[in-house]
Coordinates of C-alpha atoms in Angstrom, one line a residue:
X1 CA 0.0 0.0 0.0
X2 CA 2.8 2.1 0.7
X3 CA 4.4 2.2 -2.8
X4 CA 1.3 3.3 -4.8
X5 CA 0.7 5.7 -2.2
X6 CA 3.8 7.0 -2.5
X7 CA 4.5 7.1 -6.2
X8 CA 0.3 9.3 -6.3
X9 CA 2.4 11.6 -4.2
X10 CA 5.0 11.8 -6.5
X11 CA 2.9 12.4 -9.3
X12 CA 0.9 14.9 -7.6
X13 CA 4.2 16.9 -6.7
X14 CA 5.5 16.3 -10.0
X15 CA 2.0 17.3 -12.0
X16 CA 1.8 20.9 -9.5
X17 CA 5.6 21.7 -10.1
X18 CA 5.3 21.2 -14.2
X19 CA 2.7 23.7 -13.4
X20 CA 4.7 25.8 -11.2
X21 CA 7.2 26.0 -14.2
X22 CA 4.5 27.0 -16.6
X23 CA 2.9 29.2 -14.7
X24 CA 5.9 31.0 -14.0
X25 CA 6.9 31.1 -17.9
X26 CA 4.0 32.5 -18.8
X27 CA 4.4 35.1 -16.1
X28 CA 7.8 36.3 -17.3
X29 CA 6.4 36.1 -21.3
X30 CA 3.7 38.4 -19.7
X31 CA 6.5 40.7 -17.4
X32 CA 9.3 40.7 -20.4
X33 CA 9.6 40.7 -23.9
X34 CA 10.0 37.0 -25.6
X35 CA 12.9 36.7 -28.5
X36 CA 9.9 37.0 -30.9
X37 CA 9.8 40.3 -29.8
X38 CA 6.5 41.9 -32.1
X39 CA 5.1 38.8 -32.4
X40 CA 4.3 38.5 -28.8
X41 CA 1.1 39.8 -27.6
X42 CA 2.8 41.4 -24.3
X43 CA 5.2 43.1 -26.5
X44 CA 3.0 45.0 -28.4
X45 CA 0.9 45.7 -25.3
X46 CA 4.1 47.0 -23.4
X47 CA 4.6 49.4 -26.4
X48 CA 0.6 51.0 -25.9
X49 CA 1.5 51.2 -22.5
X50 CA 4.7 53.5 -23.1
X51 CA 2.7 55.5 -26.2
X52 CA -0.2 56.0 -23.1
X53 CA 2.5 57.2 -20.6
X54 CA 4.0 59.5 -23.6
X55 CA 1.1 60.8 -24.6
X56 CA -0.4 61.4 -20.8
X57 CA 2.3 62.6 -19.3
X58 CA 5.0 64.5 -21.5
X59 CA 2.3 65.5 -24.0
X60 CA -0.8 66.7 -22.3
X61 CA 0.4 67.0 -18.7
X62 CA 3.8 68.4 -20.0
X63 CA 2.4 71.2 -22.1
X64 CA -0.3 72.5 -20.0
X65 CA -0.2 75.6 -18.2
X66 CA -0.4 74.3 -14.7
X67 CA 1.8 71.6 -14.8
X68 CA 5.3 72.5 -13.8
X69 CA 8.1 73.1 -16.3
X70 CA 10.2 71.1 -14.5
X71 CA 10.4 69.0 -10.7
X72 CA 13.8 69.6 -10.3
X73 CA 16.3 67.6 -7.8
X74 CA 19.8 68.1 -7.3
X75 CA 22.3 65.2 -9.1
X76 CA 22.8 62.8 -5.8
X77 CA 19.1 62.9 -5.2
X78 CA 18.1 63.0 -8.7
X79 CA 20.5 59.4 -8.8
X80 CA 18.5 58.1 -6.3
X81 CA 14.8 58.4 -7.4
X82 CA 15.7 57.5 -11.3
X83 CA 16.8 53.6 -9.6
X84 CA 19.5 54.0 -12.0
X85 CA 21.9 50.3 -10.9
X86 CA 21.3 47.9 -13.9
X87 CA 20.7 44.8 -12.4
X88 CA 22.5 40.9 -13.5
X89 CA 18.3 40.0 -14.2
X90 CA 16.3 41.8 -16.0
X91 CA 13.5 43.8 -15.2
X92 CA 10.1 43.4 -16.0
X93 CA 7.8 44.9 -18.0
X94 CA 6.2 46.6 -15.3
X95 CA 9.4 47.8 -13.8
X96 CA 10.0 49.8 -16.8
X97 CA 7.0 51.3 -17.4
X98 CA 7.9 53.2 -14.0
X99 CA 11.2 53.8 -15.1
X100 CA 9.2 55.2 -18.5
X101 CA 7.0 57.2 -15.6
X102 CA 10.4 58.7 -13.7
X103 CA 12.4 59.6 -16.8
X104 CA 9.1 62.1 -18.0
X105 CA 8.7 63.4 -14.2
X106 CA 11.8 64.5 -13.8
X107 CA 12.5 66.2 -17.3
X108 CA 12.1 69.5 -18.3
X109 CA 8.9 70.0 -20.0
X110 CA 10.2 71.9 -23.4
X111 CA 6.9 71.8 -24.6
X112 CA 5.8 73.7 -22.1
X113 CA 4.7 77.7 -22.8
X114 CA 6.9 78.5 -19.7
X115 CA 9.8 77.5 -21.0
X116 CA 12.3 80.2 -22.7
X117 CA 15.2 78.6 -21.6
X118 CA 16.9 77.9 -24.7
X119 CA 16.8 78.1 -28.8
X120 CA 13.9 75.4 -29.4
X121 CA 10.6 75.0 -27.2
X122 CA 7.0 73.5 -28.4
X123 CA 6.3 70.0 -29.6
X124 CA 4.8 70.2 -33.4
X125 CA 2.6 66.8 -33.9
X126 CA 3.6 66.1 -37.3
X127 CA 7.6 66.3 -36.6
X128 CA 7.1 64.4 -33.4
X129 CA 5.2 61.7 -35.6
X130 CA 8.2 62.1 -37.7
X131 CA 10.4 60.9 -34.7
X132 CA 8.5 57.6 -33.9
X133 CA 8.4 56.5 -37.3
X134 CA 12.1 57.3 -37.9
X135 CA 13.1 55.4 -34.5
X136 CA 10.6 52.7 -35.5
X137 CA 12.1 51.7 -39.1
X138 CA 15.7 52.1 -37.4
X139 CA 18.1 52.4 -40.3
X140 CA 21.2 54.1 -41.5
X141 CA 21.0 57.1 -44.5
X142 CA 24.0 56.5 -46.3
X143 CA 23.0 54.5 -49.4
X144 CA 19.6 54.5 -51.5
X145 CA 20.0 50.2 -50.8
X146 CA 18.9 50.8 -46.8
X147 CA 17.1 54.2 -46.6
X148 CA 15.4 54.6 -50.5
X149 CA 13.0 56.6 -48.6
X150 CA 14.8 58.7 -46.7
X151 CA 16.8 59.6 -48.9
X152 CA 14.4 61.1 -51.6
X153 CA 13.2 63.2 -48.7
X154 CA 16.9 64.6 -47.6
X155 CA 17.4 65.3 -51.1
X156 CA 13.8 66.9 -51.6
X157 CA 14.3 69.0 -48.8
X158 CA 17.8 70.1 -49.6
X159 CA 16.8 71.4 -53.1
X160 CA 13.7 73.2 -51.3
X161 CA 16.2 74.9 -48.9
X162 CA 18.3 75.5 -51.1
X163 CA 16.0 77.6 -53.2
X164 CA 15.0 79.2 -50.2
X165 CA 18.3 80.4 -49.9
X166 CA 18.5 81.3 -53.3
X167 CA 21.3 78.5 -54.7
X168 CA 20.6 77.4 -57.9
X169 CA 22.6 74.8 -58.4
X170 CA 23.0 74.0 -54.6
X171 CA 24.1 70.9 -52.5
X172 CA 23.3 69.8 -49.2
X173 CA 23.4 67.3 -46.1
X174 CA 21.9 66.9 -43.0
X175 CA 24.3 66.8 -40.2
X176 CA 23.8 66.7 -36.3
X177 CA 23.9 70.0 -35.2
X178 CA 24.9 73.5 -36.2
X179 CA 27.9 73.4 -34.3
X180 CA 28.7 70.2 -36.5
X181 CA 27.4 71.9 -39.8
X182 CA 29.8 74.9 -38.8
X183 CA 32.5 72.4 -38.6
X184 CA 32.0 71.0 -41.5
X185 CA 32.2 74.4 -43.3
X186 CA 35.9 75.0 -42.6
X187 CA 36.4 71.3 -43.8
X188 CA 35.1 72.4 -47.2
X189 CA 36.3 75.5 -47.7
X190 CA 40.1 74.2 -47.1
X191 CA 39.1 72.0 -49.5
X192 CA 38.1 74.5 -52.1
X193 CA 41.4 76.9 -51.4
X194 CA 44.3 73.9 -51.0
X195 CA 42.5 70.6 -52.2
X196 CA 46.3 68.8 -51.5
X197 CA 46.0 69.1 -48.2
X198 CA 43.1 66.0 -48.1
X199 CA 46.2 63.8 -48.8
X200 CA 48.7 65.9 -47.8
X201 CA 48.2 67.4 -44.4
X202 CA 49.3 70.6 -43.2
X203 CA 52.5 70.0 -42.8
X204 CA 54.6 73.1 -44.5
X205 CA 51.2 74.8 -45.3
X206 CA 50.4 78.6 -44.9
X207 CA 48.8 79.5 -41.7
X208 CA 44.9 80.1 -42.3
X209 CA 43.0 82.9 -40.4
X210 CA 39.4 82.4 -40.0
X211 CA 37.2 85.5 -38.9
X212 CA 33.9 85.8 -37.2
X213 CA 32.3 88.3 -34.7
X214 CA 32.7 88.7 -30.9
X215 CA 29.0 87.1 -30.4
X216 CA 29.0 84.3 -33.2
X217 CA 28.5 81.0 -31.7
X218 CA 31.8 79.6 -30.1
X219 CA 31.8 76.7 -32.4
X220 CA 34.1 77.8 -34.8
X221 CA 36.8 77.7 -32.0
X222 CA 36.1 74.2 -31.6
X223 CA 36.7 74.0 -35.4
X224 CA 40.1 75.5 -34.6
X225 CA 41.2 73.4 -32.7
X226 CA 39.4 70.1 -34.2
X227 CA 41.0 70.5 -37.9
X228 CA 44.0 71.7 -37.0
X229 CA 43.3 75.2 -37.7
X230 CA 44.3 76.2 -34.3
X231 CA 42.4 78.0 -31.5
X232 CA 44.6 81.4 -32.2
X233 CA 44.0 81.6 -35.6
X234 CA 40.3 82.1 -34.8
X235 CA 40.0 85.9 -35.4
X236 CA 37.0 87.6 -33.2
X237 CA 35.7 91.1 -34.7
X238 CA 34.1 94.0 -32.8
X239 CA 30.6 94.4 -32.9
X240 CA 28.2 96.9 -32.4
X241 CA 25.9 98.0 -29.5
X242 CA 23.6 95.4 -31.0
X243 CA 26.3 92.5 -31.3
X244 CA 26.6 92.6 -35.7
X245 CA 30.0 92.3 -37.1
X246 CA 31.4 95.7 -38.1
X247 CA 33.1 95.2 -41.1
X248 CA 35.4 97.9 -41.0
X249 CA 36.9 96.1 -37.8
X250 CA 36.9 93.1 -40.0
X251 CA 39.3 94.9 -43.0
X252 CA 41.8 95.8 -40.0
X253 CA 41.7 92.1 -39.2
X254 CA 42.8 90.8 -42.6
X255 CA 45.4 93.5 -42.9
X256 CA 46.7 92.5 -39.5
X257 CA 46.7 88.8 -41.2
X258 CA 48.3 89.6 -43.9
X259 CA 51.1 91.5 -42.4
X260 CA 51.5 88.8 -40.4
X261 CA 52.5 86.1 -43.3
X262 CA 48.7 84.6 -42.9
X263 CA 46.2 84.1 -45.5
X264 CA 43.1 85.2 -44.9
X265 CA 40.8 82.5 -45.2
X266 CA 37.6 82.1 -44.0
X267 CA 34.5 84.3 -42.4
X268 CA 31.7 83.0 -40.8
X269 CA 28.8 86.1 -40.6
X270 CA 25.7 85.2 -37.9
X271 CA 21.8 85.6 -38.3
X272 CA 20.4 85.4 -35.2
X273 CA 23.5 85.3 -32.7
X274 CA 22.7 83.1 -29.2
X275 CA 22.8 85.8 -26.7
X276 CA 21.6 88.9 -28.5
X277 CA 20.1 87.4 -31.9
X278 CA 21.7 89.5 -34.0
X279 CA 21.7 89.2 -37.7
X280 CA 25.3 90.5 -39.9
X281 CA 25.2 92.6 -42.8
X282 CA 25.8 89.9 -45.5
X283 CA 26.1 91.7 -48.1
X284 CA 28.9 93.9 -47.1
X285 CA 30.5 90.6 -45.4
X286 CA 30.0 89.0 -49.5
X287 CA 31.8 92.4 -50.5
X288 CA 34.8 91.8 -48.2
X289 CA 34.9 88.2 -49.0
X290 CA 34.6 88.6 -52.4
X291 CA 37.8 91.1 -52.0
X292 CA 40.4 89.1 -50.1
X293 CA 39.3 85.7 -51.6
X294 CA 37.9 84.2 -48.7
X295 CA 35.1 81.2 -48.1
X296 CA 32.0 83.0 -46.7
X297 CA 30.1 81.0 -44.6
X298 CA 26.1 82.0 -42.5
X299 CA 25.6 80.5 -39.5
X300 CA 21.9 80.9 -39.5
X301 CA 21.5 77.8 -36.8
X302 CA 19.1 80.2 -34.8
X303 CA 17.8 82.5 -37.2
X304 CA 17.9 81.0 -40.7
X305 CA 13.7 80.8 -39.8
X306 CA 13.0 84.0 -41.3
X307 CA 14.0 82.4 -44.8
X308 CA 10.5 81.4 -44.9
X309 CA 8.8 85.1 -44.0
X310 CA 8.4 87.4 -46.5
X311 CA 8.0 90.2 -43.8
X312 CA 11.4 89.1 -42.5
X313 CA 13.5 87.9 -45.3
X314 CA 14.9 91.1 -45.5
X315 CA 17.0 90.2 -42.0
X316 CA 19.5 87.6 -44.6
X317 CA 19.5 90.0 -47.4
X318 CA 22.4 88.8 -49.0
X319 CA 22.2 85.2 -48.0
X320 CA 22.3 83.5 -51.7
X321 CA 26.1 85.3 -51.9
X322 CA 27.4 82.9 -49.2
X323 CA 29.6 79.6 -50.2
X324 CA 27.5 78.1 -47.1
X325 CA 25.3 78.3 -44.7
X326 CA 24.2 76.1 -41.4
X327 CA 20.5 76.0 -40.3
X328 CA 19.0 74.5 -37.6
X329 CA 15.7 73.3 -38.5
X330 CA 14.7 72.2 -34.7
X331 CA 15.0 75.2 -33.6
X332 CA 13.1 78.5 -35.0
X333 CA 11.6 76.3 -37.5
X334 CA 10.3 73.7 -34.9
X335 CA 11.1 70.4 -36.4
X336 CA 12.0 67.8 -33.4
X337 CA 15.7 68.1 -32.0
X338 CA 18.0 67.0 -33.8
X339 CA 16.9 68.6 -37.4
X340 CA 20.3 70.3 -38.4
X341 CA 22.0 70.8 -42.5
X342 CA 24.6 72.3 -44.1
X343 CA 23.7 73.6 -47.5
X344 CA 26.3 74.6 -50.2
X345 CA 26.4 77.1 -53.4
X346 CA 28.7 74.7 -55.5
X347 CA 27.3 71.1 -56.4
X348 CA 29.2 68.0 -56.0
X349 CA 31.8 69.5 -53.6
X350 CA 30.7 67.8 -50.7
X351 CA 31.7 64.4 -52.5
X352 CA 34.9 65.6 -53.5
X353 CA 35.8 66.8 -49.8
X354 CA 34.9 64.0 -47.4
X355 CA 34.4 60.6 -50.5
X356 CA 36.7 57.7 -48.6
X357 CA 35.9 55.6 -51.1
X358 CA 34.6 52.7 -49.0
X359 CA 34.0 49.6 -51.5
X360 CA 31.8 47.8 -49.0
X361 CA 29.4 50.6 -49.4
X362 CA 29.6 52.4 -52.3
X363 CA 30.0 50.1 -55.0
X364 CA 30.3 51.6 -58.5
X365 CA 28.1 48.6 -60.0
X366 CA 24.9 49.0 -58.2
X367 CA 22.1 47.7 -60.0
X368 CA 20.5 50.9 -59.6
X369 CA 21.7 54.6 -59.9
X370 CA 24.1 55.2 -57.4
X371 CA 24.1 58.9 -57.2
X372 CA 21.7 58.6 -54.9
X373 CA 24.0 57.1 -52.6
X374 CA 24.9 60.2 -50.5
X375 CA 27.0 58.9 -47.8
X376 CA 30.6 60.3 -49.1
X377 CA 28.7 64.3 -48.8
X378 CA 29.5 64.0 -45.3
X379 CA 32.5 62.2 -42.5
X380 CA 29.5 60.8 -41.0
X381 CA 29.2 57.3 -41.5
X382 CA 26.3 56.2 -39.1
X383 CA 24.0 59.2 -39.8
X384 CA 20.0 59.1 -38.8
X385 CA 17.5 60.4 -40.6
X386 CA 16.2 63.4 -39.4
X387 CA 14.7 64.9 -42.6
X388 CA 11.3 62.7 -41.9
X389 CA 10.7 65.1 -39.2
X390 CA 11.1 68.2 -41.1
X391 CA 8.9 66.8 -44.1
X392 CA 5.8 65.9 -42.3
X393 CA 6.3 69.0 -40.1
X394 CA 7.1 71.2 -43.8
X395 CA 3.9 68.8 -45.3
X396 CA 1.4 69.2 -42.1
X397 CA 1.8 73.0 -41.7
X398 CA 2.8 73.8 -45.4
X399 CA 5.0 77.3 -46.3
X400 CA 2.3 79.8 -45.4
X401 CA 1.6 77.7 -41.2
X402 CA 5.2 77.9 -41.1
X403 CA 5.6 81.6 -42.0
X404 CA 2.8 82.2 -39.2
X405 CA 4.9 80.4 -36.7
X406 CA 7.9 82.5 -37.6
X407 CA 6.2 85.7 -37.3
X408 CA 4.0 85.0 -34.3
X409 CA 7.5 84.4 -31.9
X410 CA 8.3 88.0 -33.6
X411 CA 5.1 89.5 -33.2
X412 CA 5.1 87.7 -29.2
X413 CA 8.5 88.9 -29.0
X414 CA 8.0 92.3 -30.0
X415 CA 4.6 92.7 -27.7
X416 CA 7.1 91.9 -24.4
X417 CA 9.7 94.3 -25.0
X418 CA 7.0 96.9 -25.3
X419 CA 6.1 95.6 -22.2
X420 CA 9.1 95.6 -20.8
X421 CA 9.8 99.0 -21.9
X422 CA 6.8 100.1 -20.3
X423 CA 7.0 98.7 -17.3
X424 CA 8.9 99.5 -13.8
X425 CA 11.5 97.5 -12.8
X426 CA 12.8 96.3 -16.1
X427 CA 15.4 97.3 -17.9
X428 CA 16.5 96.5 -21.7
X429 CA 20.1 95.8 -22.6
X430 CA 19.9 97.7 -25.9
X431 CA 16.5 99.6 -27.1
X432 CA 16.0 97.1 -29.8
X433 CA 16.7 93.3 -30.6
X434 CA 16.3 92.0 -34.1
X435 CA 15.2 88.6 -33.4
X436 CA 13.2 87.0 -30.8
X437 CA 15.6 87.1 -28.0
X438 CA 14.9 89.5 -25.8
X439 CA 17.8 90.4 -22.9
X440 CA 16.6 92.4 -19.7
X441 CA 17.5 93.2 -16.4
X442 CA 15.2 93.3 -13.4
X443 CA 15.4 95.8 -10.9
X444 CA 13.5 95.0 -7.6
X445 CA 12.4 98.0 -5.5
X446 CA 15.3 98.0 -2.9
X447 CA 17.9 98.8 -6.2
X448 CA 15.5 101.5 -8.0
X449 CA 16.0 104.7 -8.2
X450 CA 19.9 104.9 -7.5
X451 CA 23.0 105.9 -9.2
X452 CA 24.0 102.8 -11.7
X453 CA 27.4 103.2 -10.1
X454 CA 29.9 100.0 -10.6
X455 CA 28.8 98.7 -6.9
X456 CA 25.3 99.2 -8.1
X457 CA 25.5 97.5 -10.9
X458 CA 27.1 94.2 -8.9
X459 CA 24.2 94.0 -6.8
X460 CA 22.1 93.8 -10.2
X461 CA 24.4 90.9 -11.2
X462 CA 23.1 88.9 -7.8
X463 CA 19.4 89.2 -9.0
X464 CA 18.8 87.3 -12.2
X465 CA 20.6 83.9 -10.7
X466 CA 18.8 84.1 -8.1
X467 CA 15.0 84.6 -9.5
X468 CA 16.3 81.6 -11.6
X469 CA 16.8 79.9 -8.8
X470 CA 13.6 80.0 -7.4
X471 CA 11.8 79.6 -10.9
X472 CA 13.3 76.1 -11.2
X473 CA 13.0 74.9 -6.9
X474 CA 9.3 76.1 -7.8
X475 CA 9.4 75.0 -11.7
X476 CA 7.3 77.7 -12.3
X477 CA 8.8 79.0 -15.7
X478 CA 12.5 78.5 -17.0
X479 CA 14.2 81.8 -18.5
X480 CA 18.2 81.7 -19.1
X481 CA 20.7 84.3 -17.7
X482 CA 24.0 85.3 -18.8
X483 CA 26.9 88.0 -18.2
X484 CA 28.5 89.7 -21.9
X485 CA 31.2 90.5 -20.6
X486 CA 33.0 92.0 -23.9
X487 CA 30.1 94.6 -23.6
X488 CA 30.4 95.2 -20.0
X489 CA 27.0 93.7 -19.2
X490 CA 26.5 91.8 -16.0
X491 CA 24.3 89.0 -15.8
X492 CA 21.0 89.6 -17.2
X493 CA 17.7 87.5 -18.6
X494 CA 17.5 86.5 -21.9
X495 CA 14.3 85.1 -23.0
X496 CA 14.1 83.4 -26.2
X497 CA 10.6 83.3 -27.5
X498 CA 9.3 80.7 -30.1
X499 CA 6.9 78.6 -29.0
X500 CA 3.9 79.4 -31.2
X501 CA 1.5 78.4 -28.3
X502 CA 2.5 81.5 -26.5
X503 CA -0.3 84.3 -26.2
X504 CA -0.3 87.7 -25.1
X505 CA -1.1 86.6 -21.6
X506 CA 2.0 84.6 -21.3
X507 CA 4.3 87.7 -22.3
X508 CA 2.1 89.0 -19.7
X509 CA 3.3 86.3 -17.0
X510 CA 6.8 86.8 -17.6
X511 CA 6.9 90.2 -15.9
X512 CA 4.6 89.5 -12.9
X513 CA 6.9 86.2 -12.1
X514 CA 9.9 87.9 -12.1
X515 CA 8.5 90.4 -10.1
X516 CA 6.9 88.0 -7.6
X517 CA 9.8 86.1 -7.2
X518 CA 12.3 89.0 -7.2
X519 CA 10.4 91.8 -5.2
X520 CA 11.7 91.1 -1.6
X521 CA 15.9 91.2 -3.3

């Protein structure tokens, strides 16, 4: 009796463990993704999950007006909450959805119409659509073989761009970044002037001087020092009270160059500068240029937007004269960061600077027409495609919704420096700003009414940090502050304004913030 007994026991334990085992499979196919990946059921549903949380959270709850701009923690207790230790077993599905939850919390909400922190802010639908897609299809735009697609739209948008600039026979190529697209610049023009020195080096070559103004984006000094250029050989020019080049600074320059033993190389003229948004005279930059034989390149990364309003066009007069010019489409434009190209008056030179000639890519006996293999315009290998962002976005809004997006952050921009003009306690840094930056100082009641004498002016250089301050421990609004110290100005606001959900009222809100948060310094 014994041994049946015992072997119905085994049985038993056997039969409730095999189901142990498959209840606990089917527990971690629910919890974590199986190797079939999108054919399992859980996977797809972990994916609605994150596109809820996305859409709940950094969309609607991150762009509305209550929410806060940003629930800032300091780095050691940031660490902490974000459970960032990656563990030897993996996490579940669940677990990562709260991770998905924590990474949105503790962002800064750029869609958000309190935020003027920086050059970009708003979420347009059709870019961010853009994004997915592009992340979803996962592939590499260097040959028409892996990205046909993608690469009829870079090249689409590059010939539209480069109408808009006023290139005939133009070139482009997206790049990441207009500090990377600036870069790239000085590799082409080099190029252009000593085309040896791709093979050669620079060994026993003339020293090049490149020029740009005192408030052009500090990119080209990483140029310098990236190609070989060098860091001294980056040549800053005065600028006026409003931070354009002045070109009569910029002949003394060359001259200085040229006595010197230098060549005179390179200029690189700014529309919309970072701090002051300033746009250069371009045409009398071309004239110089044209003069001393030099590559003349536009950094328009900021401001390049107005290429697409007629009631502002008039800021790049000039523009189609330049060998080059560097546009940041996620930023004025509103296309979903990274959106970034360099576009070039002469056609095929982008080939002839960067083509390495790699066989395992660019094979000359394709069945199918290779020119639309654009990997060699660029030193980027692994590039994404960012263009699907600006076409949808360019598609969804058309020229004319994008031409009111330009000129509402101008028309906004313009409405709060009246305001602040107007109103006591502020104080502009020049009368004017030709963009949609707007710098400021505010004067709380203890500081008004006094001589601006240098110890007065140091107390005003305590204020702006720490209103910030407070804005972000409260994450009420997020406005950037900065010292120009080559004008003498101590730290002041600078609010950049291009969100195109920003109304009157929020102008409005800027002032009585400040002033709430800054009336007891």
């Amino acid at each position: 009796m014994l041994r049946p007994l015992c072997q119905n026991l085994y049985l038993s334990t056997l039969k409730n463990r095999q189901s142990l085992v498959a209840l606990q499979r089917s527990l971690h196919s629910t919890n974590r993704m199986s190797d079939k990946t999108y054919e399992d059921p859980a996977t797809i549903q972990f994916l609605e999950d994150v596109h809820k949380i996305m859409v709940d959270d950094a969309l609607v709850k991150g762009t509305s007006r209550e929410a806060p701009v940003v629930e800032f923690r300091h780095p050691e207790d940031l660490k902490k909450l974000l459970q960032l230790p990656v563990k030897n077993e993996p996490a579940t599905s669940a677990e990562i959805l709260e991770d998905c939850k924590r990474v949105i919390k503790y962002s800064v909400k750029t869609g958000s119409v309190q935020f003027y922190n920086q050059l970009y802010a708003g979420i347009e639908p059709y870019s961010l659509a853009g994004s997915w897609i592009t992340d979803a299809l996962n592939t590499n735009i260097h040959t028409f073989e892996v990205a046909p697609v993608f690469v009829l739209l870079e090249q689409y948008c590059v010939q539209k761009i480069c109408s808009l600039i006023g290139y005939e026979n133009g070139d482009g190529v997206f790049g990441s970044g207009g500090s990377f697209c600036n870069l790239m610049a000085t590799h082409l023009a080099r190029y252009k002037r000593y085309p040896q020195m791709k093979t050669e080096g620079m060994y026993n070559q003339p020293i090049l001087d490149l020029y740009t103004s005192d408030q052009a984006h500090y990119s080209l000094l990483k140029a310098g020092g990236y190609l070989g250029f060098g860091t001294d050989n980056i040549i800053r020019i005065k600028t006026d009270d409003g931070g354009r080049m002045l070109i009569d600074d910029l002949e003394v320059k060359v001259e200085e160059s040229k006595k010197k033993g230098h060549i005179p190389f390179f200029v690189m003229g700014s529309c919309g500068t970072t701090v002051m948004g300033a746009y250069d005279t371009l045409n009398e930059i071309a004239d110089s240029c044209s003069k001393h034989n030099m590559w003349f390149h536009i950094d328009a990364a900021w401001g390049g937007g107005v290429l697409l309003s007629s009631k502002y066009r008039h800021l790049m007069d000039g523009v189609e004269r330049a060998d080059s010019v560097a546009w940041n489409l996620h930023k004025m434009v509103g296309a979903n960061i990274q959106c970034s190209g360099i576009f070039v008056k002469e056609k095929g030179l982008l080939e002839k600077t960067n083509r390495a000639y790699a066989e395992y890519l660019f094979q000359p006996d394709k069945f199918y027409d290779v020119s639309y293999d654009i990997g060699d315009k660029t030193v980027q290998c692994g590039r994404k495609a960012d263009v699907l962002k600006l076409w949808l976005l360019w598609k969804g809004k058309g020229d004319s919704g994008l031409s009111e997006r330009i000129e509402k952050a101008f028309d906004n921009s313009q409405y709060l420096t009246s305001k602040l003009r107007e109103t006591s306690g502020f104080k502009l840094v020049i009368p004017e700003f030709q963009c949609t930056n707007i710098c400021f100082w505010y004067i709380p009641p203890s500081l008004r009414g006094q001589e601006e004498t240098p110890e007065w002016w140091a107390k005003v250089a305590k204020v702006s940090p720490i209103i910030k301050q407070r804005m972000i421990e409260e994450g009420s609004m997020m406005i950037g502050f900065c010292p120009l110290s080559m004008k003498g100005h101590v730290n002041f606001f600078r609010i950049i304004v291009v969100n195109p959900a920003c109304e009157y009222s929020d102008m409005d809100k800027v002032l009585t913030e400040i002033e709430r948060l800054g009336k007891d310094l």
